Amino acid sequence: MTETSRSETVRTGRVMLSKVPEITVWFWVIKILCTTVGESFADWINVTLGNGLIPTALIFTFVLAWVLAWQMILTRYVPFVYWLTVVVVSVTGTLYTDILTDTLGVPLAVSTSVFAVALAVVFGVWWARERTLSIHSIVTVPRESFYWLAVLVTFALGTAAGDWTLQLTGWGPGTSVLLPAALIVAIVIGWRLGANPVLSFWLAYILTRPLGANLGDWLGLPKDQQGLGLGVALTSVIFLTAILATVVYLTRSRADVIEEPESTPAPAVTSRPARERVMLGFYAVIAVATGALLVGAAGQPHATPASAEESGSSVNATLAAGQSATAHFPAAEVAKLRTISSDSLAKVQAGDQIAATARIKDLETAWDTDQPTLQPLDDTSWNVLDRQIDSVLKAVRAKNPDPATETKTLTTLLTSLR
């Protein structure tokens, strides 16, 4: 399409009002809230439905199609519909990446590379057709279609890149928040110093995904997995409430409405080409430094699991042939642990993952409470059971719980508690 034909499109009235918000601080606040929800809500829905990743992803693909159709038929930016679409895209993109990693076994390095190439292709085709990637120019159906496709791929890319970073470094979710946060700050500095605004926007947009996902993990994961222990359900409720409150404010204030969108492509030239080239070099240096940091972190020994640290030098303790793990422990305490484990196994086998997760908390609490009494009675047996209970907790609280693994670990524990 030539510039003349684009101008004709504008004159014939087929250009809509802007379909996206202005880039204010509110945009970034609510974007990070949405990405956090994408991580925690996807986990919670997957566990609640208990249908597995692929059926859950299919459900959300249908929801995404419905919400996106609602967004596309509008002729102007409506905060509630726009941000609802972003939330659903966030959840769906997360599920797609999880399917590749957890179900199909695709290495995170591969999925990150594939999504990066896919995003480059989307941007390339978008630019070739429209001659602009500016968020201020989303005033036609083709541009909006390219925009939402790019958003979906950025969520999938951010999820894969964030998970790959955790895999490489072994960082806990709290520590891992710092890297994307620091990179976003560097991009803001680069933008302030004259970097290309469209490039800066999309780089920051991608980085908000691992930032929000790591923040969600940090808040929602149990404390024994280096989280704050709020749980994915409570984390989702907190952030969904914050999103709703922000959307209500923006709907009333119209603080993020673009009054005069770009109906024609911005000129390909810039008034500051030298400054933009310098800042492009700055971004390249940041990218190289980040790569060096990740390579260095990957080469370091990863943090010792909490269970190993707590067990001290006895972590590798084993029982002699025929030795009972509970011979020296009070029968009443053993019976209590066995009852909780049996209940948890029954709930897993019944497909009630939420109830199993809640019941397994009772096992953790009882075991921690009994440690001062049981460990002095038989340190070796205590450490053997401690490792088995840790395995049960990790299996039941896994991001995508596997019923077979849950059953196996609980059965092993029940055998030891006989």
Short mmCIF file of C-alpha atoms in Angstrom, two decimals:
data_model
loop_
_atom_site.label_atom_id
_atom_site.label_comp_id
_atom_site.label_asym_id
_atom_site.label_seq_id
_atom_site.Cartn_x
_atom_site.Cartn_y
_atom_site.Cartn_z
CA MET A 1 0.00 0.00 0.00
CA THR A 2 1.45 3.36 -1.02
CA GLU A 3 1.47 6.55 0.97
CA THR A 4 -1.20 7.92 -1.40
CA SER A 5 -3.56 5.02 -0.77
CA ARG A 6 -3.05 5.37 2.98
CA SER A 7 -4.00 9.02 2.73
CA GLU A 8 -7.09 8.00 0.76
CA THR A 9 -8.00 5.61 3.58
CA VAL A 10 -7.81 8.47 6.05
CA ARG A 11 -9.91 10.76 3.87
CA THR A 12 -12.63 8.16 3.27
CA GLY A 13 -13.23 7.83 7.00
CA ARG A 14 -12.01 4.26 7.51
CA VAL A 15 -9.57 5.33 10.21
CA MET A 16 -10.72 4.80 13.79
CA LEU A 17 -9.90 6.74 16.90
CA SER A 18 -6.86 5.36 18.72
CA LYS A 19 -7.50 1.85 20.02
CA VAL A 20 -4.66 1.85 22.57
CA PRO A 21 -3.79 3.99 25.61
CA GLU A 22 -1.27 6.79 25.83
CA ILE A 23 2.10 5.72 27.23
CA THR A 24 1.99 7.21 30.71
CA VAL A 25 3.21 5.90 34.03
CA TRP A 26 -0.24 4.34 34.43
CA PHE A 27 0.34 2.27 31.31
CA TRP A 28 3.47 0.69 32.78
CA VAL A 29 1.94 0.18 36.22
CA ILE A 30 -1.07 -1.68 34.87
CA LYS A 31 1.07 -3.58 32.32
CA ILE A 32 3.23 -5.01 35.12
CA LEU A 33 0.10 -5.83 37.12
CA CYS A 34 -1.26 -7.71 34.09
CA THR A 35 1.93 -9.68 33.57
CA THR A 36 1.98 -10.71 37.22
CA VAL A 37 -1.61 -11.90 36.90
CA GLY A 38 -0.65 -13.75 33.73
CA GLU A 39 1.80 -15.87 35.71
CA SER A 40 -0.17 -16.41 38.92
CA PHE A 41 -3.65 -16.70 37.37
CA ALA A 42 -2.45 -19.18 34.74
CA ASP A 43 -1.01 -21.35 37.50
CA TRP A 44 -4.16 -21.08 39.60
CA ILE A 45 -6.55 -21.82 36.72
CA ASN A 46 -4.48 -24.79 35.60
CA VAL A 47 -4.56 -26.28 39.11
CA THR A 48 -8.22 -25.40 39.73
CA LEU A 49 -9.53 -26.90 36.51
CA GLY A 50 -7.24 -29.90 36.86
CA ASN A 51 -7.49 -30.54 33.12
CA GLY A 52 -3.82 -30.20 32.27
CA LEU A 53 -2.01 -27.54 30.29
CA ILE A 54 -3.31 -28.28 26.81
CA PRO A 55 -7.07 -28.30 27.65
CA THR A 56 -6.59 -25.18 29.79
CA ALA A 57 -4.74 -23.45 26.95
CA LEU A 58 -7.54 -24.37 24.54
CA ILE A 59 -10.11 -22.86 26.89
CA PHE A 60 -8.13 -19.63 27.13
CA THR A 61 -7.56 -19.55 23.38
CA PHE A 62 -11.35 -19.53 22.98
CA VAL A 63 -11.68 -16.81 25.65
CA LEU A 64 -8.93 -14.81 23.93
CA ALA A 65 -10.68 -15.05 20.57
CA TRP A 66 -13.93 -13.78 22.14
CA VAL A 67 -12.31 -10.91 24.05
CA LEU A 68 -10.13 -9.92 21.11
CA ALA A 69 -13.17 -9.84 18.83
CA TRP A 70 -14.85 -7.50 21.34
CA GLN A 71 -11.79 -5.25 21.34
CA MET A 72 -11.52 -5.24 17.54
CA ILE A 73 -15.14 -4.23 16.87
CA LEU A 74 -14.80 -1.14 19.02
CA THR A 75 -13.98 2.11 17.26
CA ARG A 76 -12.10 3.75 20.11
CA TYR A 77 -10.02 2.91 23.17
CA VAL A 78 -12.11 1.55 26.05
CA PRO A 79 -9.92 0.91 29.14
CA PHE A 80 -11.89 -2.05 30.51
CA VAL A 81 -11.96 -3.97 27.22
CA TYR A 82 -8.37 -3.13 26.29
CA TRP A 83 -6.87 -4.22 29.62
CA LEU A 84 -9.12 -7.28 29.82
CA THR A 85 -7.63 -8.29 26.48
CA VAL A 86 -4.11 -7.72 27.81
CA VAL A 87 -4.82 -9.91 30.86
CA VAL A 88 -6.21 -12.75 28.73
CA VAL A 89 -3.32 -12.44 26.27
CA SER A 90 -0.92 -12.62 29.22
CA VAL A 91 -2.48 -15.79 30.59
CA THR A 92 -2.71 -17.40 27.15
CA GLY A 93 0.86 -16.54 26.20
CA THR A 94 2.09 -18.01 29.47
CA LEU A 95 0.17 -21.25 28.85
CA TYR A 96 1.58 -21.57 25.32
CA THR A 97 5.13 -21.32 26.62
CA ASP A 98 4.41 -23.76 29.45
CA ILE A 99 3.06 -26.29 26.93
CA LEU A 100 6.26 -26.13 24.92
CA THR A 101 8.42 -26.50 28.02
CA ASP A 102 6.47 -28.81 30.32
CA THR A 103 4.41 -30.92 27.91
CA LEU A 104 6.47 -31.07 24.73
CA GLY A 105 9.86 -30.85 26.43
CA VAL A 106 11.18 -28.05 24.19
CA PRO A 107 14.30 -26.53 25.81
CA LEU A 108 13.81 -22.97 27.00
CA ALA A 109 16.77 -21.82 24.89
CA VAL A 110 14.98 -23.10 21.79
CA SER A 111 11.56 -21.66 22.65
CA THR A 112 13.14 -18.29 23.52
CA SER A 113 14.93 -18.25 20.15
CA VAL A 114 11.79 -19.29 18.25
CA PHE A 115 9.66 -16.60 19.87
CA ALA A 116 12.37 -13.98 19.27
CA VAL A 117 12.45 -14.87 15.57
CA ALA A 118 8.63 -14.89 15.44
CA LEU A 119 8.52 -11.40 16.96
CA ALA A 120 11.10 -10.15 14.46
CA VAL A 121 8.96 -11.55 11.62
CA VAL A 122 5.82 -9.87 13.02
CA PHE A 123 7.60 -6.53 13.29
CA GLY A 124 9.13 -6.94 9.83
CA VAL A 125 5.83 -7.63 8.10
CA TRP A 126 4.11 -4.90 10.14
CA TRP A 127 6.74 -2.36 9.10
CA ALA A 128 6.76 -3.46 5.47
CA ARG A 129 3.00 -2.99 5.21
CA GLU A 130 2.40 0.04 7.43
CA ARG A 131 5.81 1.79 7.58
CA THR A 132 5.36 2.40 11.29
CA LEU A 133 5.46 0.42 14.54
CA SER A 134 4.33 3.31 16.69
CA ILE A 135 1.72 2.61 19.34
CA HIS A 136 0.27 6.05 18.58
CA SER A 137 -0.76 4.90 15.10
CA ILE A 138 -3.14 2.02 16.00
CA VAL A 139 -6.09 3.48 14.09
CA THR A 140 -6.83 0.81 11.46
CA VAL A 141 -7.82 -2.84 11.66
CA PRO A 142 -4.57 -4.12 10.05
CA ARG A 143 -2.40 -2.12 12.45
CA GLU A 144 -4.41 -3.28 15.44
CA SER A 145 -4.15 -6.89 14.22
CA PHE A 146 -0.36 -6.58 13.98
CA TYR A 147 -0.31 -4.91 17.39
CA TRP A 148 -2.15 -7.70 19.20
CA LEU A 149 -0.16 -10.40 17.44
CA ALA A 150 3.04 -8.66 18.57
CA VAL A 151 1.69 -8.38 22.12
CA LEU A 152 0.89 -12.11 22.24
CA VAL A 153 4.37 -13.03 20.99
CA THR A 154 6.04 -10.64 23.47
CA PHE A 155 4.24 -12.36 26.35
CA ALA A 156 5.34 -15.79 25.15
CA LEU A 157 8.89 -14.53 24.54
CA GLY A 158 9.09 -12.82 27.93
CA THR A 159 7.86 -15.97 29.67
CA ALA A 160 10.38 -18.20 27.92
CA ALA A 161 13.27 -15.76 28.39
CA GLY A 162 12.43 -15.26 32.06
CA ASP A 163 12.21 -18.99 32.75
CA TRP A 164 15.43 -19.60 30.82
CA THR A 165 17.17 -16.97 32.93
CA LEU A 166 16.04 -18.73 36.12
CA GLN A 167 17.19 -22.06 34.73
CA LEU A 168 20.62 -20.69 33.82
CA THR A 169 21.28 -18.78 37.00
CA GLY A 170 19.47 -20.75 39.69
CA TRP A 171 18.33 -17.42 41.16
CA GLY A 172 15.31 -17.37 43.44
CA PRO A 173 12.22 -15.45 42.30
CA GLY A 174 13.02 -12.49 44.57
CA THR A 175 16.53 -12.06 43.19
CA SER A 176 15.38 -12.63 39.62
CA VAL A 177 13.10 -9.58 39.80
CA LEU A 178 16.18 -7.35 39.89
CA LEU A 179 17.54 -8.11 36.40
CA PRO A 180 14.49 -7.11 34.27
CA ALA A 181 13.88 -4.16 36.62
CA ALA A 182 17.45 -2.94 36.09
CA LEU A 183 17.18 -3.41 32.32
CA ILE A 184 13.95 -1.42 32.20
CA VAL A 185 15.67 1.39 34.12
CA ALA A 186 18.54 1.29 31.59
CA ILE A 187 16.03 1.55 28.73
CA VAL A 188 14.30 4.52 30.37
CA ILE A 189 17.68 6.23 30.68
CA GLY A 190 18.45 5.46 27.04
CA TRP A 191 15.09 6.84 25.94
CA ARG A 192 15.62 10.00 27.96
CA LEU A 193 19.03 10.45 26.33
CA GLY A 194 17.62 10.19 22.82
CA ALA A 195 17.18 6.52 21.92
CA ASN A 196 14.55 5.65 19.35
CA PRO A 197 11.22 5.81 21.24
CA VAL A 198 9.54 2.97 19.32
CA LEU A 199 12.49 0.62 19.91
CA SER A 200 12.65 1.66 23.56
CA PHE A 201 8.94 1.03 24.02
CA TRP A 202 8.98 -2.51 22.64
CA LEU A 203 12.15 -3.47 24.53
CA ALA A 204 10.58 -2.32 27.79
CA TYR A 205 7.30 -4.01 26.85
CA ILE A 206 9.05 -7.37 26.46
CA LEU A 207 10.95 -6.97 29.74
CA THR A 208 7.81 -6.26 31.77
CA ARG A 209 6.83 -9.90 31.18
CA PRO A 210 9.71 -11.55 33.10
CA LEU A 211 9.51 -8.74 35.67
CA GLY A 212 5.83 -9.38 36.35
CA ALA A 213 6.20 -13.18 36.18
CA ASN A 214 9.08 -13.22 38.66
CA LEU A 215 7.18 -10.85 40.93
CA GLY A 216 4.17 -13.17 40.81
CA ASP A 217 6.32 -16.20 41.61
CA TRP A 218 8.03 -14.38 44.47
CA LEU A 219 4.71 -13.44 46.05
CA GLY A 220 2.90 -16.71 45.38
CA LEU A 221 5.46 -19.46 45.90
CA PRO A 222 5.76 -21.15 49.32
CA LYS A 223 8.52 -19.95 51.61
CA ASP A 224 10.42 -23.22 51.20
CA GLN A 225 10.68 -22.33 47.49
CA GLN A 226 12.05 -18.83 48.22
CA GLY A 227 8.66 -17.14 47.87
CA LEU A 228 6.62 -15.07 50.30
CA GLY A 229 3.95 -17.75 50.63
CA LEU A 230 0.87 -15.71 49.63
CA GLY A 231 -0.28 -18.42 47.23
CA VAL A 232 -1.22 -18.01 43.58
CA ALA A 233 -4.92 -17.53 44.33
CA LEU A 234 -4.40 -14.64 46.78
CA THR A 235 -1.74 -13.10 44.54
CA SER A 236 -4.13 -13.22 41.59
CA VAL A 237 -6.94 -11.64 43.61
CA ILE A 238 -4.68 -8.83 44.88
CA PHE A 239 -3.40 -7.93 41.43
CA LEU A 240 -6.75 -8.32 39.67
CA THR A 241 -8.23 -5.94 42.25
CA ALA A 242 -5.40 -3.46 41.63
CA ILE A 243 -5.96 -3.72 37.87
CA LEU A 244 -9.70 -3.13 38.27
CA ALA A 245 -9.12 -0.10 40.50
CA THR A 246 -6.66 1.38 38.01
CA VAL A 247 -8.98 0.75 35.07
CA VAL A 248 -11.86 2.46 36.91
CA TYR A 249 -9.61 5.47 37.56
CA LEU A 250 -8.50 5.65 33.92
CA THR A 251 -12.08 5.28 32.68
CA ARG A 252 -13.18 8.22 34.81
CA SER A 253 -10.15 10.45 34.33
CA ARG A 254 -9.37 9.64 30.66
CA ALA A 255 -5.76 10.27 31.63
CA ASP A 256 -4.48 7.80 29.04
CA VAL A 257 -6.61 8.67 26.01
CA ILE A 258 -4.69 9.61 22.86
CA GLU A 259 -6.53 12.68 21.58
CA GLU A 260 -4.72 13.01 18.23
CA PRO A 261 -3.47 9.66 16.94
CA GLU A 262 -1.08 9.33 14.01
CA SER A 263 -3.36 8.47 11.07
CA THR A 264 -0.42 8.42 8.65
CA PRO A 265 2.99 6.84 9.11
CA ALA A 266 5.64 8.89 10.84
CA PRO A 267 8.51 9.96 8.61
CA ALA A 268 11.26 7.40 8.29
CA VAL A 269 13.87 10.05 9.03
CA THR A 270 14.70 11.41 12.45
CA SER A 271 15.90 14.80 13.58
CA ARG A 272 18.47 13.15 15.81
CA PRO A 273 20.03 10.33 13.78
CA ALA A 274 23.45 10.66 15.42
CA ARG A 275 21.98 10.57 18.93
CA GLU A 276 19.87 7.53 18.09
CA ARG A 277 22.90 5.68 16.71
CA VAL A 278 24.85 6.42 19.88
CA MET A 279 22.02 5.18 22.08
CA LEU A 280 21.63 2.08 19.90
CA GLY A 281 25.24 1.37 20.78
CA PHE A 282 24.35 1.92 24.43
CA TYR A 283 21.61 -0.69 24.18
CA ALA A 284 24.06 -3.08 22.50
CA VAL A 285 26.51 -2.64 25.38
CA ILE A 286 23.71 -3.34 27.87
CA ALA A 287 22.79 -6.49 25.95
CA VAL A 288 26.38 -7.74 25.92
CA ALA A 289 26.79 -6.99 29.64
CA THR A 290 23.55 -8.85 30.40
CA GLY A 291 24.72 -11.84 28.39
CA ALA A 292 28.05 -11.84 30.25
CA LEU A 293 26.21 -11.68 33.59
CA LEU A 294 24.02 -14.65 32.68
CA VAL A 295 26.95 -16.69 31.41
CA GLY A 296 28.88 -15.94 34.60
CA ALA A 297 25.89 -16.83 36.79
CA ALA A 298 25.32 -20.05 34.84
CA GLY A 299 28.92 -21.07 35.50
CA GLN A 300 28.56 -20.66 39.25
CA PRO A 301 27.26 -23.40 41.54
CA HIS A 302 23.54 -22.89 41.97
CA ALA A 303 22.10 -22.28 45.39
CA THR A 304 21.71 -25.33 47.59
CA PRO A 305 18.06 -26.28 48.05
CA ALA A 306 16.60 -25.20 51.33
CA SER A 307 15.88 -28.75 52.39
CA ALA A 308 19.52 -29.68 51.98
CA GLU A 309 20.69 -26.70 53.95
CA GLU A 310 18.31 -27.46 56.76
CA SER A 311 19.34 -31.09 56.92
CA GLY A 312 23.00 -30.25 57.32
CA SER A 313 25.59 -33.00 57.02
CA SER A 314 22.95 -35.68 57.48
CA VAL A 315 21.20 -34.91 54.18
CA ASN A 316 22.58 -38.09 52.59
CA ALA A 317 21.65 -40.29 55.54
CA THR A 318 20.07 -43.64 54.68
CA LEU A 319 18.49 -46.40 56.72
CA ALA A 320 20.06 -49.78 57.21
CA ALA A 321 18.36 -52.74 55.57
CA GLY A 322 15.20 -53.62 57.46
CA GLN A 323 15.40 -50.53 59.69
CA SER A 324 12.07 -48.78 60.27
CA ALA A 325 11.97 -45.05 59.73
CA THR A 326 9.49 -44.59 62.56
CA ALA A 327 10.68 -47.14 65.14
CA HIS A 328 11.87 -44.49 67.59
CA PHE A 329 9.07 -41.99 67.05
CA PRO A 330 5.84 -41.75 69.13
CA ALA A 331 3.07 -43.78 67.52
CA ALA A 332 0.55 -40.95 67.86
CA GLU A 333 2.75 -38.53 65.90
CA VAL A 334 3.41 -41.12 63.19
CA ALA A 335 -0.31 -41.86 62.92
CA LYS A 336 -1.06 -38.15 62.52
CA LEU A 337 1.45 -37.80 59.68
CA ARG A 338 0.14 -40.95 58.04
CA THR A 339 -3.46 -39.69 58.19
CA ILE A 340 -2.55 -36.38 56.55
CA SER A 341 -0.54 -38.15 53.84
CA SER A 342 -3.38 -40.59 53.15
CA ASP A 343 -5.88 -37.76 52.90
CA SER A 344 -3.60 -35.89 50.48
CA LEU A 345 -3.15 -38.98 48.31
CA ALA A 346 -6.92 -39.54 48.19
CA LYS A 347 -7.49 -35.95 47.06
CA VAL A 348 -4.80 -36.24 44.37
CA GLN A 349 -6.34 -39.45 43.06
CA ALA A 350 -9.78 -37.82 43.08
CA GLY A 351 -8.42 -34.98 40.93
CA ASP A 352 -9.01 -32.33 43.61
CA GLN A 353 -5.66 -30.52 43.37
CA ILE A 354 -6.72 -27.48 45.39
CA ALA A 355 -7.81 -29.66 48.32
CA ALA A 356 -4.62 -31.72 48.05
CA THR A 357 -2.49 -28.56 48.11
CA ALA A 358 -4.36 -27.27 51.14
CA ARG A 359 -4.09 -30.61 52.98
CA ILE A 360 -0.38 -30.92 52.26
CA LYS A 361 0.11 -27.66 54.15
CA ASP A 362 -1.06 -29.54 57.26
CA LEU A 363 1.71 -32.08 56.67
CA GLU A 364 4.32 -29.35 56.42
CA THR A 365 3.04 -27.65 59.57
CA ALA A 366 2.89 -30.88 61.58
CA TRP A 367 6.36 -31.96 60.50
CA ASP A 368 7.92 -28.58 61.32
CA THR A 369 6.17 -28.57 64.70
CA ASP A 370 7.42 -32.07 65.52
CA GLN A 371 11.03 -31.46 64.48
CA PRO A 372 12.31 -30.40 67.95
CA THR A 373 10.81 -33.58 69.42
CA LEU A 374 11.46 -36.15 66.69
CA GLN A 375 14.89 -35.27 65.37
CA PRO A 376 16.74 -35.81 68.69
CA LEU A 377 15.12 -39.25 68.96
CA ASP A 378 16.57 -40.51 65.65
CA ASP A 379 18.42 -38.02 63.49
CA THR A 380 18.99 -40.46 60.61
CA SER A 381 15.34 -41.48 60.35
CA TRP A 382 14.24 -37.88 60.70
CA ASN A 383 16.42 -36.82 57.75
CA VAL A 384 15.16 -39.69 55.59
CA LEU A 385 11.56 -38.71 56.25
CA ASP A 386 12.41 -35.03 55.85
CA ARG A 387 13.70 -35.64 52.32
CA GLN A 388 10.61 -37.65 51.43
CA ILE A 389 8.30 -34.96 52.76
CA ASP A 390 10.22 -32.32 50.81
CA SER A 391 9.68 -34.39 47.67
CA VAL A 392 5.96 -34.61 48.41
CA LEU A 393 5.69 -30.85 49.00
CA LYS A 394 7.49 -30.04 45.77
CA ALA A 395 5.38 -32.48 43.76
CA VAL A 396 2.04 -31.26 45.10
CA ARG A 397 3.02 -27.58 44.89
CA ALA A 398 4.64 -27.80 41.47
CA LYS A 399 3.77 -25.14 38.94
CA ASN A 400 2.11 -27.81 36.84
CA PRO A 401 1.46 -30.74 39.20
CA ASP A 402 1.82 -34.24 37.75
CA PRO A 403 -0.61 -36.65 39.46
CA ALA A 404 1.72 -39.60 38.78
CA THR A 405 4.62 -37.87 40.55
CA GLU A 406 2.38 -36.79 43.41
CA THR A 407 1.08 -40.33 43.84
CA LYS A 408 4.58 -41.81 43.72
CA THR A 409 6.04 -39.46 46.35
CA LEU A 410 3.05 -39.82 48.68
CA THR A 411 3.07 -43.61 48.34
CA THR A 412 6.78 -43.69 49.17
CA LEU A 413 6.17 -41.56 52.25
CA LEU A 414 3.26 -43.71 53.40
CA THR A 415 5.45 -46.81 53.06
CA SER A 416 8.01 -45.18 55.36
CA LEU A 417 5.30 -44.17 57.84
CA ARG A 418 3.86 -47.69 58.15
#
